[in-house]
mmCIF file with all atom_site columns, C-alpha atoms in Angstrom:
data_model
loop_
_atom_site.group_PDB
_atom_site.id
_atom_site.type_symbol
_atom_site.label_atom_id
_atom_site.label_alt_id
_atom_site.label_comp_id
_atom_site.label_asym_id
_atom_site.label_entity_id
_atom_site.label_seq_id
_atom_site.pdbx_PDB_ins_code
_atom_site.Cartn_x
_atom_site.Cartn_y
_atom_site.Cartn_z
_atom_site.occupancy
_atom_site.B_iso_or_equiv
_atom_site.pdbx_formal_charge
_atom_site.auth_seq_id
_atom_site.auth_comp_id
_atom_site.auth_asym_id
_atom_site.auth_atom_id
_atom_site.pdbx_PDB_model_num
ATOM 1  C CA . UNK A 1 1  ? -123.897 -119.153 49.323 1.00 49.00 ? 1  UNK A CA 1
ATOM 2  C CA . UNK A 1 2  ? -124.037 -115.156 48.763 1.00 63.00 ? 2  UNK A CA 1
ATOM 3  C CA . UNK A 1 3  ? -125.390 -112.550 50.732 1.00 77.00 ? 3  UNK A CA 1
ATOM 4  C CA . UNK A 1 4  ? -128.787 -113.367 48.575 1.00 86.00 ? 4  UNK A CA 1
ATOM 5  C CA . UNK A 1 5  ? -129.635 -116.582 49.940 1.00 88.00 ? 5  UNK A CA 1
ATOM 6  C CA . UNK A 1 6  ? -131.054 -117.499 53.003 1.00 89.00 ? 6  UNK A CA 1
ATOM 7  C CA . UNK A 1 7  ? -131.893 -120.562 55.118 1.00 89.00 ? 7  UNK A CA 1
ATOM 8  C CA . UNK A 1 8  ? -135.556 -120.776 56.882 1.00 86.00 ? 8  UNK A CA 1
ATOM 9  C CA . UNK A 1 9  ? -137.106 -123.063 58.943 1.00 85.00 ? 9  UNK A CA 1
ATOM 10 C CA . UNK A 1 10 ? -140.493 -123.938 58.876 1.00 80.00 ? 10 UNK A CA 1
ATOM 11 C CA . UNK A 1 11 ? -143.107 -124.679 61.950 1.00 83.00 ? 11 UNK A CA 1
ATOM 12 C CA . UNK A 1 12 ? -141.939 -128.568 61.237 1.00 91.00 ? 12 UNK A CA 1
ATOM 13 C CA . UNK A 1 13 ? -138.748 -127.660 61.505 1.00 91.00 ? 13 UNK A CA 1
ATOM 14 C CA . UNK A 1 14 ? -137.705 -128.104 57.552 1.00 88.00 ? 14 UNK A CA 1
ATOM 15 C CA . UNK A 1 15 ? -135.228 -126.181 56.212 1.00 89.00 ? 15 UNK A CA 1
ATOM 16 C CA . UNK A 1 16 ? -135.301 -124.486 52.651 1.00 85.00 ? 16 UNK A CA 1
ATOM 17 C CA . UNK A 1 17 ? -133.192 -122.250 50.742 1.00 89.00 ? 17 UNK A CA 1
ATOM 18 C CA . UNK A 1 18 ? -134.740 -119.049 49.569 1.00 89.00 ? 18 UNK A CA 1
ATOM 19 C CA . UNK A 1 19 ? -133.303 -115.985 47.051 1.00 91.00 ? 19 UNK A CA 1
ATOM 20 C CA . UNK A 1 20 ? -133.624 -112.450 48.212 1.00 92.00 ? 20 UNK A CA 1
ATOM 21 C CA . UNK A 1 21 ? -135.449 -111.305 44.740 1.00 92.00 ? 21 UNK A CA 1
ATOM 22 C CA . UNK A 1 22 ? -136.264 -107.738 45.971 1.00 92.00 ? 22 UNK A CA 1
ATOM 23 C CA . UNK A 1 23 ? -137.451 -105.539 48.626 1.00 94.00 ? 23 UNK A CA 1
ATOM 24 C CA . UNK A 1 24 ? -140.174 -103.046 48.527 1.00 93.00 ? 24 UNK A CA 1
ATOM 25 C CA . UNK A 1 25 ? -141.856 -100.454 50.617 1.00 94.00 ? 25 UNK A CA 1
ATOM 26 C CA . UNK A 1 26 ? -145.767 -99.752  50.831 1.00 93.00 ? 26 UNK A CA 1
ATOM 27 C CA . UNK A 1 27 ? -147.074 -97.862  53.477 1.00 93.00 ? 27 UNK A CA 1
ATOM 28 C CA . UNK A 1 28 ? -143.692 -97.242  55.155 1.00 94.00 ? 28 UNK A CA 1
ATOM 29 C CA . UNK A 1 29 ? -142.985 -101.122 56.140 1.00 95.00 ? 29 UNK A CA 1
ATOM 30 C CA . UNK A 1 30 ? -140.554 -103.028 54.045 1.00 96.00 ? 30 UNK A CA 1
ATOM 31 C CA . UNK A 1 31 ? -141.677 -105.864 52.540 1.00 96.00 ? 31 UNK A CA 1
ATOM 32 C CA . UNK A 1 32 ? -139.057 -108.517 51.173 1.00 95.00 ? 32 UNK A CA 1
ATOM 33 C CA . UNK A 1 33 ? -139.730 -111.365 48.257 1.00 93.00 ? 33 UNK A CA 1
ATOM 34 C CA . UNK A 1 34 ? -138.057 -114.467 48.420 1.00 93.00 ? 34 UNK A CA 1
ATOM 35 C CA . UNK A 1 35 ? -138.077 -117.299 45.731 1.00 90.00 ? 35 UNK A CA 1
ATOM 36 C CA . UNK A 1 36 ? -138.082 -120.974 46.713 1.00 86.00 ? 36 UNK A CA 1
ATOM 37 C CA . UNK A 1 37 ? -134.450 -122.296 45.467 1.00 81.00 ? 37 UNK A CA 1
ATOM 38 C CA . UNK A 1 38 ? -135.173 -126.017 44.605 1.00 70.00 ? 38 UNK A CA 1
ATOM 39 C CA . UNK A 1 39 ? -131.388 -127.137 44.494 1.00 59.00 ? 39 UNK A CA 1
ATOM 40 C CA . UNK A 1 40 ? -131.699 -130.184 42.046 1.00 55.00 ? 40 UNK A CA 1
ATOM 41 C CA . UNK A 1 41 ? -134.817 -128.682 39.867 1.00 52.00 ? 41 UNK A CA 1
ATOM 42 C CA . UNK A 1 42 ? -134.443 -128.907 36.249 1.00 54.00 ? 42 UNK A CA 1
ATOM 43 C CA . UNK A 1 43 ? -135.247 -125.843 33.891 1.00 45.00 ? 43 UNK A CA 1
ATOM 44 C CA . UNK A 1 44 ? -138.588 -127.159 31.982 1.00 48.00 ? 44 UNK A CA 1
ATOM 45 C CA . UNK A 1 45 ? -138.324 -127.138 27.913 1.00 52.00 ? 45 UNK A CA 1
ATOM 46 C CA . UNK A 1 46 ? -138.191 -123.319 26.567 1.00 47.00 ? 46 UNK A CA 1
ATOM 47 C CA . UNK A 1 47 ? -136.135 -122.159 29.706 1.00 44.00 ? 47 UNK A CA 1
ATOM 48 C CA . UNK A 1 48 ? -138.598 -120.104 31.569 1.00 47.00 ? 48 UNK A CA 1
ATOM 49 C CA . UNK A 1 49 ? -138.821 -121.632 35.576 1.00 55.00 ? 49 UNK A CA 1
ATOM 50 C CA . UNK A 1 50 ? -141.633 -120.936 37.549 1.00 57.00 ? 50 UNK A CA 1
ATOM 51 C CA . UNK A 1 51 ? -140.668 -119.846 41.034 1.00 68.00 ? 51 UNK A CA 1
ATOM 52 C CA . UNK A 1 52 ? -142.669 -120.040 44.180 1.00 83.00 ? 52 UNK A CA 1
ATOM 53 C CA . UNK A 1 53 ? -142.435 -116.042 45.692 1.00 88.00 ? 53 UNK A CA 1
ATOM 54 C CA . UNK A 1 54 ? -143.278 -115.555 49.448 1.00 90.00 ? 54 UNK A CA 1
ATOM 55 C CA . UNK A 1 55 ? -143.589 -112.201 50.858 1.00 93.00 ? 55 UNK A CA 1
ATOM 56 C CA . UNK A 1 56 ? -141.741 -111.184 54.361 1.00 94.00 ? 56 UNK A CA 1
ATOM 57 C CA . UNK A 1 57 ? -142.427 -108.514 56.103 1.00 95.00 ? 57 UNK A CA 1
ATOM 58 C CA . UNK A 1 58 ? -138.885 -106.746 57.594 1.00 95.00 ? 58 UNK A CA 1
ATOM 59 C CA . UNK A 1 59 ? -139.914 -105.987 61.234 1.00 95.00 ? 59 UNK A CA 1
ATOM 60 C CA . UNK A 1 60 ? -136.935 -104.702 63.856 1.00 92.00 ? 60 UNK A CA 1
ATOM 61 C CA . UNK A 1 61 ? -137.090 -106.265 67.354 1.00 92.00 ? 61 UNK A CA 1
ATOM 62 C CA . UNK A 1 62 ? -134.219 -105.589 70.092 1.00 94.00 ? 62 UNK A CA 1
ATOM 63 C CA . UNK A 1 63 ? -132.395 -103.773 67.390 1.00 92.00 ? 63 UNK A CA 1
ATOM 64 C CA . UNK A 1 64 ? -132.550 -106.638 64.991 1.00 93.00 ? 64 UNK A CA 1
ATOM 65 C CA . UNK A 1 65 ? -134.006 -106.385 61.719 1.00 90.00 ? 65 UNK A CA 1
ATOM 66 C CA . UNK A 1 66 ? -136.336 -110.196 61.499 1.00 91.00 ? 66 UNK A CA 1
ATOM 67 C CA . UNK A 1 67 ? -138.311 -111.114 58.825 1.00 91.00 ? 67 UNK A CA 1
ATOM 68 C CA . UNK A 1 68 ? -141.779 -111.959 59.744 1.00 91.00 ? 68 UNK A CA 1
ATOM 69 C CA . UNK A 1 69 ? -145.089 -113.867 57.683 1.00 88.00 ? 69 UNK A CA 1
ATOM 70 C CA . UNK A 1 70 ? -147.812 -111.395 56.059 1.00 92.00 ? 70 UNK A CA 1
ATOM 71 C CA . UNK A 1 71 ? -150.946 -113.021 57.707 1.00 90.00 ? 71 UNK A CA 1
ATOM 72 C CA . UNK A 1 72 ? -153.162 -110.228 55.562 1.00 93.00 ? 72 UNK A CA 1
ATOM 73 C CA . UNK A 1 73 ? -153.988 -112.399 52.537 1.00 93.00 ? 73 UNK A CA 1
ATOM 74 C CA . UNK A 1 74 ? -155.100 -108.989 51.106 1.00 95.00 ? 74 UNK A CA 1
ATOM 75 C CA . UNK A 1 75 ? -151.802 -107.266 51.812 1.00 94.00 ? 75 UNK A CA 1
ATOM 76 C CA . UNK A 1 76 ? -149.760 -110.256 50.956 1.00 92.00 ? 76 UNK A CA 1
ATOM 77 C CA . UNK A 1 77 ? -151.596 -110.279 47.355 1.00 93.00 ? 77 UNK A CA 1
ATOM 78 C CA . UNK A 1 78 ? -151.456 -106.164 47.294 1.00 94.00 ? 78 UNK A CA 1
ATOM 79 C CA . UNK A 1 79 ? -147.180 -106.593 47.871 1.00 94.00 ? 79 UNK A CA 1
ATOM 80 C CA . UNK A 1 80 ? -146.971 -109.555 45.404 1.00 93.00 ? 80 UNK A CA 1
ATOM 81 C CA . UNK A 1 81 ? -148.497 -107.257 42.336 1.00 94.00 ? 81 UNK A CA 1
ATOM 82 C CA . UNK A 1 82 ? -146.120 -104.389 43.311 1.00 92.00 ? 82 UNK A CA 1
ATOM 83 C CA . UNK A 1 83 ? -143.415 -106.881 43.098 1.00 91.00 ? 83 UNK A CA 1
ATOM 84 C CA . UNK A 1 84 ? -144.674 -108.363 39.719 1.00 90.00 ? 84 UNK A CA 1
ATOM 85 C CA . UNK A 1 85 ? -145.249 -105.096 38.397 1.00 90.00 ? 85 UNK A CA 1
ATOM 86 C CA . UNK A 1 86 ? -141.771 -103.275 39.303 1.00 87.00 ? 86 UNK A CA 1
ATOM 87 C CA . UNK A 1 87 ? -140.317 -106.415 37.853 1.00 81.00 ? 87 UNK A CA 1
ATOM 88 C CA . UNK A 1 88 ? -141.632 -107.075 34.489 1.00 82.00 ? 88 UNK A CA 1
ATOM 89 C CA . UNK A 1 89 ? -141.090 -102.986 34.147 1.00 69.00 ? 89 UNK A CA 1
ATOM 90 C CA . UNK A 1 90 ? -137.036 -104.128 34.648 1.00 62.00 ? 90 UNK A CA 1
ATOM 91 C CA . UNK A 1 91 ? -137.645 -106.713 32.132 1.00 56.00 ? 91 UNK A CA 1
#
């Protein structure tokens, strides 16, 4: 697996694979957008796959970068919209 993928564990101990899609700066904070990878998923007709996107905040703790859930729903929505705008410009 390459560096664009990470394995995360939820509060119930379930592991899942996330693909790093983008890193965004907003109000001097760094946020990362991840897409949930479903290993056995088949692409729907037409080839376009819907991806569940998760926004995580990058925080530094003891000199190490960690990912933290964005608890503020309005902030998470704002970051997601910025992610969408940026990616629609790239296409």
